[in-house]
Tab-separated table of C-alpha atoms in Angstrom:
chain	number	residue	atom	x	y	z
A	1	ASN	CA	0.001	0.065	0.010
A	2	THR	CA	1.006	3.738	-0.570
A	3	GLY	CA	0.123	6.778	1.412
A	4	PHE	CA	1.271	10.191	1.525
A	5	ILE	CA	2.553	12.459	4.399
A	6	PRO	CA	3.710	15.973	4.774
A	7	ASP	CA	7.311	16.536	4.087
A	8	PHE	CA	8.365	19.038	6.683
A	9	ARG	CA	11.809	19.057	5.905
A	10	LYS	CA	10.971	20.635	2.443
A	11	CYS	CA	8.652	23.208	4.185
A	12	ASN	CA	8.949	26.895	3.009
A	13	VAL	CA	9.819	28.259	6.612
A	14	GLU	CA	10.458	31.588	5.576
A	15	ASN	CA	6.963	31.976	3.975
A	16	VAL	CA	5.499	30.614	7.118
A	17	PHE	CA	7.488	33.184	9.197
A	18	TYR	CA	6.175	36.149	6.890
A	19	GLN	CA	2.591	35.014	7.035
A	20	LEU	CA	2.709	34.543	10.901
A	21	ARG	CA	4.019	38.380	10.809
A	22	THR	CA	0.768	39.553	9.341
A	23	LEU	CA	-1.428	37.935	11.986
A	24	SER	CA	-3.193	40.279	14.540
A	25	LEU	CA	-2.361	39.635	18.202
A	26	PRO	CA	-5.272	37.764	20.060
A	27	CYS	CA	-7.360	40.094	22.113
A	28	ILE	CA	-9.242	38.052	24.715
A	29	GLU	CA	-11.912	40.060	26.679
A	30	ASN	CA	-13.648	37.030	28.134
A	31	LEU	CA	-11.646	34.400	29.884
A	32	ASN	CA	-14.419	31.931	29.012
A	33	GLU	CA	-13.262	32.319	25.429
A	34	ALA	CA	-9.626	31.427	26.308
A	35	GLU	CA	-9.851	27.896	24.964
A	36	HIS	CA	-11.559	28.989	21.876
A	37	HIS	CA	-8.983	31.489	20.864
A	38	PHE	CA	-6.103	28.995	21.172
A	39	THR	CA	-7.744	26.476	19.305
A	40	LEU	CA	-8.518	28.710	16.525
A	41	PHE	CA	-4.734	30.093	16.723
A	42	SER	CA	-3.647	26.461	16.668
A	43	GLN	CA	-5.891	25.426	13.711
A	44	HIS	CA	-4.487	28.625	11.662
A	45	LEU	CA	-0.947	28.018	12.460
A	46	SER	CA	-1.416	24.434	11.210
A	47	SER	CA	-3.164	25.534	8.071
A	48	ILE	CA	-0.394	27.872	7.321
A	49	ILE	CA	2.257	25.313	7.684
A	50	GLY	CA	0.119	22.701	5.725
A	51	HIS	CA	-0.171	25.335	2.657
A	52	ASN	CA	3.607	25.687	2.611
A	53	THR	CA	4.569	22.138	2.939
A	54	PRO	CA	4.664	19.450	0.151
A	55	TRP	CA	3.431	15.980	0.308
A	56	LYS	CA	5.588	12.921	-0.163
A	57	LYS	CA	4.549	9.517	-1.127
A	58	ILE	CA	5.391	6.702	1.198
A	59	GLU	CA	5.150	2.673	1.135
A	60	VAL	CA	3.055	1.582	3.945
A	61	THR	CA	4.233	-2.032	4.728
A	62	CYS	CA	4.664	-4.433	7.593
A	63	PHE	CA	7.632	-6.099	5.562
A	64	PRO	CA	11.390	-5.328	6.003
A	65	LYS	CA	12.750	-2.400	3.711
A	66	TRP	CA	14.971	-4.700	2.036
A	67	PHE	CA	11.885	-7.171	0.750
A	68	SER	CA	11.413	-6.816	-3.112
A	69	LYS	CA	7.641	-6.494	-4.493
A	70	ARG	CA	8.416	-10.075	-5.844
A	71	LEU	CA	9.340	-11.297	-2.427
A	72	ILE	CA	6.420	-9.802	-0.708
A	73	TYR	CA	4.015	-11.347	-3.386
A	74	LEU	CA	5.750	-14.611	-2.719
A	75	VAL	CA	5.382	-14.510	1.050
A	76	ILE	CA	1.869	-13.838	0.654
A	77	GLU	CA	1.086	-16.509	-1.850
A	78	LYS	CA	3.188	-19.090	0.337
A	79	LYS	CA	0.994	-18.094	3.375
A	80	ALA	CA	-2.110	-18.547	1.383
A	81	ALA	CA	-0.927	-22.092	0.035
A	82	HIS	CA	-0.170	-23.147	3.727
A	83	LYS	CA	-3.756	-22.334	4.777
A	84	ARG	CA	-5.109	-24.115	1.482
A	85	PHE	CA	-3.072	-27.106	2.570
A	86	LYS	CA	-4.023	-27.039	6.241
A	87	THR	CA	-7.859	-27.043	5.121
A	88	THR	CA	-7.752	-29.658	2.306
A	89	GLY	CA	-4.661	-31.925	3.157
A	90	HIS	CA	-4.230	-32.431	-0.548
A	91	PHE	CA	-0.874	-33.606	-1.748
A	92	ASN	CA	-0.764	-30.997	-4.648
A	93	ASP	CA	-1.390	-28.166	-2.198
A	94	HIS	CA	1.572	-29.272	-0.018
A	95	GLU	CA	3.727	-29.385	-3.047
A	96	CYS	CA	2.695	-25.789	-4.143
A	97	PHE	CA	3.362	-24.629	-0.522
A	98	LEU	CA	6.869	-26.292	-0.579
A	99	ARG	CA	7.766	-24.833	-3.922
A	100	LEU	CA	6.816	-21.332	-2.723
A	101	ARG	CA	8.676	-21.811	0.424
A	102	ARG	CA	11.903	-22.693	-1.354
A	103	GLU	CA	11.462	-19.762	-3.803
A	104	CYS	CA	10.837	-17.360	-0.728
A	105	LYS	CA	14.218	-18.689	1.066
A	106	TYR	CA	16.107	-18.099	-2.204
A	107	LEU	CA	14.824	-14.778	-2.997
A	108	ALA	CA	15.038	-13.502	0.525
A	109	SER	CA	18.663	-14.610	0.752
A	110	ASP	CA	19.374	-12.647	-2.724
A	111	CYS	CA	17.419	-9.581	-1.791
A	112	TYR	CA	19.163	-9.167	1.498
A	113	ARG	CA	22.620	-9.680	-0.096
A	114	LYS	CA	21.720	-6.991	-2.468
A	115	TYR	CA	20.607	-4.631	0.473
A	116	ILE	CA	23.923	-5.031	2.128
A	117	ALA	CA	25.652	-4.450	-0.846
A	118	ARG	CA	23.849	-1.150	-1.417
A	119	ILE	CA	24.522	0.006	2.194
A	120	GLU	CA	28.306	-0.785	1.771
A	121	GLU	CA	28.510	1.205	-1.706
A	122	SER	CA	26.773	4.235	-0.256
A	123	ILE	CA	29.195	4.597	2.671
A	124	PRO	CA	31.446	7.232	1.052
A	125	ASN	CA	28.606	9.478	-0.118
A	126	ASN	CA	25.962	8.928	2.546
A	127	ILE	CA	27.106	7.546	5.725
A	128	LYS	CA	23.654	8.240	7.450
A	129	SER	CA	22.489	5.186	5.712
A	130	PHE	CA	25.034	3.107	7.310
A	131	TRP	CA	24.261	4.217	10.710
A	132	SER	CA	20.568	3.930	10.194
A	133	TYR	CA	21.167	0.292	9.313
A	134	VAL	CA	23.300	-0.237	12.425
A	135	SER	CA	20.595	1.532	14.483
A	136	ASN	CA	17.869	-0.922	13.064
A	137	LEU	CA	19.920	-3.752	14.110
A	138	LYS	CA	20.093	-2.659	17.615
A	139	HIS	CA	16.382	-1.396	17.933
A	140	ASN	CA	14.105	-3.317	15.594
A	141	SER	CA	11.066	-1.330	15.538
A	142	SER	CA	9.146	-3.638	12.897
A	143	LEU	CA	6.199	-5.604	14.519
A	144	PRO	CA	5.523	-9.215	13.476
A	145	LEU	CA	2.569	-9.905	11.131
A	146	ASN	CA	0.781	-12.055	13.686
A	147	MET	CA	0.426	-10.997	17.386
A	148	THR	CA	-1.581	-12.220	20.348
A	149	LEU	CA	-2.869	-11.064	23.561
A	150	ASN	CA	-4.587	-13.175	26.051
A	151	GLY	CA	-5.771	-15.791	23.388
A	152	SER	CA	-6.772	-13.183	20.876
A	153	VAL	CA	-4.891	-13.183	17.575
A	154	ALA	CA	-4.532	-10.381	15.165
A	155	ASN	CA	-2.924	-11.024	11.652
A	156	ASP	CA	-3.414	-7.676	9.928
A	157	PRO	CA	-2.302	-3.986	10.800
A	158	PRO	CA	-5.815	-2.493	11.995
A	159	SER	CA	-6.225	-5.665	14.191
A	160	VAL	CA	-2.942	-5.398	15.754
A	161	CYS	CA	-3.501	-1.731	16.418
A	162	SER	CA	-6.610	-2.684	18.061
A	163	LEU	CA	-5.141	-5.149	20.410
A	164	PHE	CA	-2.318	-2.811	21.259
A	165	ALA	CA	-4.957	-0.389	22.237
A	166	GLN	CA	-6.844	-2.853	24.361
A	167	HIS	CA	-3.776	-3.556	26.270
A	168	PHE	CA	-2.582	-0.213	26.891
A	169	SER	CA	-6.269	0.921	28.002
A	170	SER	CA	-6.418	-1.718	30.483
A	171	VAL	CA	-3.660	-0.259	32.786
A	172	PHE	CA	-5.865	2.719	33.678
A	173	SER	CA	-7.941	2.795	36.812
A	174	SER	CA	-11.437	4.175	37.149
A	175	ALA	CA	-11.691	3.439	40.854
A	176	VAL	CA	-13.947	5.875	42.806
A	177	ILE	CA	-12.447	6.463	46.156
A	178	ASP	CA	-13.285	9.063	49.088
A	179	ILE	CA	-11.075	11.857	48.793
A	180	PRO	CA	-9.741	13.278	52.151
A	181	SER	CA	-8.600	17.018	52.496
A	182	PHE	CA	-4.849	17.352	53.196
A	183	ASP	CA	-3.020	20.084	55.108
A	184	PHE	CA	0.685	19.656	55.009
A	185	GLY	CA	1.156	22.585	57.541
A	186	TRP	CA	2.210	25.260	55.059
A	187	SER	CA	1.132	28.688	55.397
A	188	ASN	CA	2.388	30.007	52.049
A	189	SER	CA	-0.169	29.599	48.913
A	190	PHE	CA	0.618	29.606	45.108
A	191	SER	CA	-2.292	30.306	42.798
A	192	ARG	CA	-1.117	32.119	39.812
A	193	ILE	CA	1.510	32.005	37.372
A	194	THR	CA	2.460	34.435	34.617
A	195	LEU	CA	4.642	34.020	31.411
A	196	SER	CA	6.446	36.439	29.552
A	197	ALA	CA	7.008	36.389	25.893
A	198	THR	CA	10.852	36.250	26.557
A	199	ASP	CA	10.112	33.021	28.548
A	200	VAL	CA	7.904	31.447	25.714
A	201	GLN	CA	10.607	32.481	23.140
A	202	ARG	CA	13.319	30.725	25.106
A	203	ARG	CA	11.154	27.482	25.566
A	204	LEU	CA	10.415	27.532	21.786
A	205	GLU	CA	14.199	27.572	20.717
A	206	ASP	CA	14.893	25.003	23.170
A	207	LEU	CA	12.741	22.460	21.018
A	208	ASP	CA	14.556	19.603	19.432
A	209	HIS	CA	14.146	20.152	15.781
A	210	ASN	CA	14.639	16.339	15.002
A	211	LYS	CA	11.593	15.521	16.832
A	212	SER	CA	8.363	14.506	15.057
A	213	ALA	CA	5.004	16.055	14.996
A	214	GLY	CA	2.245	15.375	17.540
A	215	PRO	CA	-1.195	14.797	16.856
A	216	ASP	CA	-1.790	18.628	15.896
A	217	GLY	CA	0.754	18.206	13.047
A	218	ILE	CA	2.967	21.041	14.044
A	219	PRO	CA	6.589	20.034	13.942
A	220	PRO	CA	9.002	21.435	16.411
A	221	ALA	CA	11.367	22.597	13.937
A	222	ILE	CA	8.970	25.220	12.504
A	223	LEU	CA	7.917	26.310	16.050
A	224	LYS	CA	11.741	26.815	16.731
A	225	PHE	CA	12.273	28.724	13.444
A	226	CYS	CA	9.320	30.940	14.087
A	227	ALA	CA	9.732	31.677	17.760
A	228	PRO	CA	10.427	35.106	17.630
A	229	ILE	CA	6.966	35.793	16.173
A	230	LEU	CA	5.158	33.025	18.034
A	231	ALA	CA	6.375	34.123	21.318
A	232	VAL	CA	4.129	37.098	21.528
A	233	HIS	CA	1.097	35.512	20.292
A	234	LEU	CA	1.489	32.388	22.734
A	235	SER	CA	2.409	34.396	25.758
A	236	ILE	CA	-1.070	36.066	25.599
A	237	LEU	CA	-2.889	32.814	24.913
A	238	PHE	CA	-1.054	30.838	27.673
A	239	ASN	CA	-1.659	33.458	30.125
A	240	SER	CA	-5.307	33.719	29.461
A	241	LEU	CA	-5.653	30.029	29.616
A	242	LEU	CA	-3.852	30.040	33.036
A	243	ALA	CA	-5.943	32.918	34.157
A	244	ALA	CA	-9.054	30.811	33.232
A	245	GLY	CA	-7.721	27.627	34.820
A	246	ILE	CA	-7.972	25.655	31.522
A	247	PHE	CA	-5.651	23.388	29.693
A	248	PRO	CA	-6.890	23.447	26.091
A	249	ALA	CA	-8.507	20.130	24.816
A	250	CYS	CA	-6.937	20.212	21.556
A	251	LEU	CA	-3.450	19.652	23.338
A	252	LYS	CA	-4.718	16.824	25.578
A	253	SER	CA	-4.158	13.799	22.832
A	254	GLY	CA	-1.189	12.063	22.156
A	255	PHE	CA	0.119	9.224	19.857
A	256	VAL	CA	1.290	6.052	21.514
A	257	VAL	CA	3.765	3.991	19.760
A	258	PRO	CA	4.480	0.547	21.103
A	259	ILE	CA	8.203	-0.335	21.925
A	260	PHE	CA	9.179	-3.999	22.507
A	261	LYS	CA	10.614	-4.671	26.139
A	262	LYS	CA	11.711	-8.421	26.291
A	263	GLY	CA	10.273	-11.868	25.873
A	264	ALA	CA	8.516	-12.909	22.525
A	265	ARG	CA	8.048	-10.330	19.992
A	266	THR	CA	4.543	-11.784	19.041
A	267	VAL	CA	3.138	-11.097	22.634
A	268	ILE	CA	1.346	-7.667	22.853
A	269	SER	CA	1.939	-7.539	26.616
A	270	ASN	CA	5.844	-7.626	26.015
A	271	TYR	CA	5.748	-4.129	24.704
A	272	ARG	CA	5.626	-0.707	26.508
A	273	PRO	CA	3.853	2.545	25.065
A	274	ILE	CA	5.886	5.529	24.245
A	275	VAL	CA	3.644	8.700	24.034
A	276	ILE	CA	4.292	11.551	21.593
A	277	GLN	CA	2.518	14.829	22.472
A	278	SER	CA	2.189	17.914	20.666
A	279	ALA	CA	5.241	20.258	20.908
A	280	LEU	CA	2.871	23.402	21.903
A	281	ALA	CA	1.877	21.262	24.756
A	282	LYS	CA	5.093	20.384	25.952
A	283	VAL	CA	6.359	24.123	25.693
A	284	PHE	CA	3.052	25.254	27.654
A	285	GLU	CA	3.690	22.632	30.578
A	286	ALA	CA	7.427	23.195	30.791
A	287	LEU	CA	6.817	26.879	31.362
A	288	VAL	CA	4.345	26.045	34.085
A	289	LEU	CA	6.863	23.378	35.504
A	290	GLU	CA	9.556	25.999	35.992
A	291	GLN	CA	7.553	28.033	38.576
A	292	LEU	CA	5.555	25.130	40.060
A	293	TYR	CA	8.765	23.183	40.862
A	294	PHE	CA	10.434	26.220	42.323
A	295	TYR	CA	7.275	26.485	44.759
A	296	LEU	CA	6.928	22.809	45.688
A	297	LYS	CA	10.793	22.065	45.952
A	298	PRO	CA	10.930	22.987	49.752
A	299	PHE	CA	8.033	20.168	50.381
A	300	ILE	CA	9.678	17.242	48.582
A	301	HIS	CA	11.094	14.747	51.069
A	302	GLU	CA	14.933	14.451	51.213
A	303	SER	CA	14.825	10.852	50.741
A	304	GLN	CA	13.265	11.331	47.336
A	305	HIS	CA	16.072	10.886	44.476
A	306	GLY	CA	13.992	10.137	41.369
A	307	PHE	CA	13.164	12.766	38.763
A	308	LEU	CA	14.992	15.435	40.622
A	309	ARG	CA	17.630	17.790	39.308
A	310	GLY	CA	21.058	16.809	40.643
A	311	ARG	CA	19.663	13.525	42.075
A	312	SER	CA	19.817	10.100	40.834
A	313	THR	CA	20.198	6.342	41.775
A	314	ILE	CA	24.029	7.197	42.368
A	315	SER	CA	22.891	9.840	45.171
A	316	ASN	CA	20.410	7.409	46.550
A	317	LEU	CA	23.007	4.586	47.013
A	318	LEU	CA	25.274	7.123	48.539
A	319	GLN	CA	22.929	8.000	51.144
A	320	PHE	CA	21.926	4.554	51.810
A	321	GLN	CA	25.643	3.432	52.095
A	322	GLU	CA	26.166	6.064	54.519
A	323	PHE	CA	23.157	5.067	56.668
A	324	VAL	CA	24.262	1.589	56.559
A	325	MET	CA	27.815	2.111	57.484
A	326	SER	CA	26.754	4.440	60.253
A	327	SER	CA	24.452	1.655	61.627
A	328	PHE	CA	27.245	-0.875	61.535
A	329	VAL	CA	29.583	1.496	63.408
A	330	ASP	CA	26.725	1.653	66.074
A	331	SER	CA	26.046	-2.122	66.179
A	332	CYS	CA	22.580	-1.654	64.903
A	333	GLN	CA	20.690	-4.007	62.660
A	334	VAL	CA	19.617	-2.936	59.191
A	335	ASP	CA	16.585	-4.398	57.450
A	336	CYS	CA	15.658	-3.554	53.898
A	337	ILE	CA	12.500	-3.679	52.225
A	338	TYR	CA	12.162	-3.345	48.296
A	339	LEU	CA	8.950	-2.164	46.608
A	340	ASP	CA	8.090	-1.762	43.118
A	341	TYR	CA	5.334	0.368	41.882
A	342	SER	CA	3.310	-1.352	39.216
A	343	LYS	CA	2.335	0.819	36.239
A	344	ALA	CA	2.932	3.809	38.842
A	345	PHE	CA	2.514	6.784	36.484
A	346	ASP	CA	-0.714	5.260	34.827
A	347	ARG	CA	-2.536	4.684	38.055
A	348	VAL	CA	-2.495	7.905	39.921
A	349	ASN	CA	-5.825	9.013	41.047
A	350	HIS	CA	-6.657	12.449	39.329
A	351	ASP	CA	-8.826	13.810	42.284
A	352	LEU	CA	-6.376	12.396	45.024
A	353	LEU	CA	-3.483	14.145	43.488
A	354	VAL	CA	-5.336	17.529	43.040
A	355	ALA	CA	-6.306	17.240	46.730
A	356	LYS	CA	-2.688	16.874	47.760
A	357	LEU	CA	-1.642	19.770	45.757
A	358	ALA	CA	-4.107	21.758	47.453
A	359	GLY	CA	-2.627	20.447	50.859
A	360	TYR	CA	0.706	22.110	49.715
A	361	GLY	CA	-0.812	25.433	49.042
A	362	VAL	CA	-1.618	25.184	45.359
A	363	GLY	CA	-4.788	26.795	44.674
A	364	GLY	CA	-7.123	29.187	42.762
A	365	ARG	CA	-6.970	29.091	38.889
A	366	LEU	CA	-3.552	27.207	38.946
A	367	LEU	CA	-5.034	24.200	40.681
A	368	ASN	CA	-8.003	24.482	38.243
A	369	TRP	CA	-5.512	24.505	35.428
A	370	VAL	CA	-3.573	21.355	36.845
A	371	GLU	CA	-6.847	19.532	37.147
A	372	SER	CA	-7.913	20.351	33.676
A	373	TYR	CA	-4.434	19.417	32.430
A	374	LEU	CA	-4.816	15.986	34.203
A	375	LYS	CA	-8.431	15.125	32.978
A	376	GLY	CA	-10.033	14.683	29.652
A	377	ARG	CA	-7.056	13.287	27.997
A	378	SER	CA	-6.896	10.489	25.032
A	379	LEU	CA	-4.437	8.503	23.335
A	380	ILE	CA	-4.232	7.186	19.599
A	381	VAL	CA	-2.266	3.938	19.120
A	382	LYS	CA	-0.192	4.134	15.929
A	383	CYS	CA	1.858	1.118	14.355
A	384	ASN	CA	2.367	-0.413	11.197
A	385	GLY	CA	0.553	2.538	9.188
A	386	SER	CA	-2.843	2.093	11.099
A	387	VAL	CA	-4.200	4.047	14.159
A	388	SER	CA	-6.578	2.874	16.684
A	389	THR	CA	-9.779	4.660	18.006
A	390	PRO	CA	-9.122	7.110	20.647
A	391	LEU	CA	-8.636	5.897	24.125
A	392	SER	CA	-9.851	7.766	27.216
A	393	VAL	CA	-7.244	8.284	29.909
A	394	LEU	CA	-8.882	7.736	33.295
A	395	SER	CA	-6.095	8.055	35.491
A	396	GLY	CA	-2.299	8.465	35.696
A	397	VAL	CA	-0.077	11.472	35.020
A	398	PRO	CA	0.759	11.939	31.279
A	399	GLN	CA	3.750	10.051	29.925
A	400	GLY	CA	6.483	11.662	27.936
A	401	SER	CA	5.325	15.120	29.614
A	402	HIS	CA	7.401	17.544	31.619
A	403	LEU	CA	4.936	17.819	34.297
A	404	GLY	CA	4.335	14.249	34.832
A	405	PRO	CA	7.438	13.388	37.100
A	406	LEU	CA	6.811	16.327	39.123
A	407	LEU	CA	3.040	15.579	39.930
A	408	PHE	CA	3.987	11.891	40.405
A	409	ILE	CA	6.508	12.868	43.085
A	410	ILE	CA	4.079	15.044	45.014
A	411	PHE	CA	1.440	11.805	44.704
A	412	VAL	CA	3.832	9.810	46.710
A	413	ASN	CA	5.632	12.290	48.806
A	414	ASP	CA	3.636	11.839	51.821
A	415	LEU	CA	3.681	8.045	51.776
């Protein structure tokens, strides 16, 4: 099958920059319309980029890139012949299957040999293709043709995508619990964040231009190039959303790509999800994180070493070593209990997390914004050229986000 995707590498970014310069600055008189204004701006930005970006043709296939069209045809014929023989049991059908299997083996060997030869010949002029080949050897991202999950079998890309969606959605928890009120004894409060255009521009310019676009179709490279123009527009829009206590719905969706962990590659439960978010969402939350982290840092327990600047497993082990050695000197017994959070990020209760933030003094519109940021999210699984129907995210902090680790730390901080 063939498909078409935008070729952002050939986007006329100079023309995008010029067209953005002609846009009027947003004028938001009613905070209830803040999300509407942001959505319109995001759609307009996406439209401008789309009109200046050509499309390129791609081959959508679940076969390795070195397979020739003839080999793909033979593999499909071989599978059909094997299925036919299993059904009929006829000698002729068995002979047909054996013949096709021999042809597939011979042609596969020949195709791979020619592929390696092309890689070797391209090294003097295109070293990237060689390192791409090496990377693929280390991290094979292709999925098997047939995959299973708890007895269910999928043998085509849409079915495989659907099974992955079923598996990834099973980790979320919709349990309803009584939410207590928390008071951690802190007299200060934090209810408002204001962002400057300079802050927004700095974050836009820090984007990795090699990252792909998220669900909104806006690539980081173009945001980075147009940062001087976009910063003023986005600072106005972001501040209005913060004042309204709203995280826009158009930034709450994400693409999920399955990444193999270990075990059998045909078993869907042996894969973990990697979430690709919109670049604008990551810019917005990174700006909020800077100020929220500064406020919450004094609350974080000294024994917390994960997801904190300047701390790691090394600092954790050094602290543990110091405690053990001191206990030995004092002739004290040391008992250790090791625990592992299962699906920790995915099972955080949103209402309980919001209540804990309130207990640390986060309130007002900022607390409303965090609650809006957590709730109403959706994920779309992408694999082998297919996409699933959107999955509702019922619990957890967003994976692949900037704010997620800090929110998780706060959730477990009082345990």
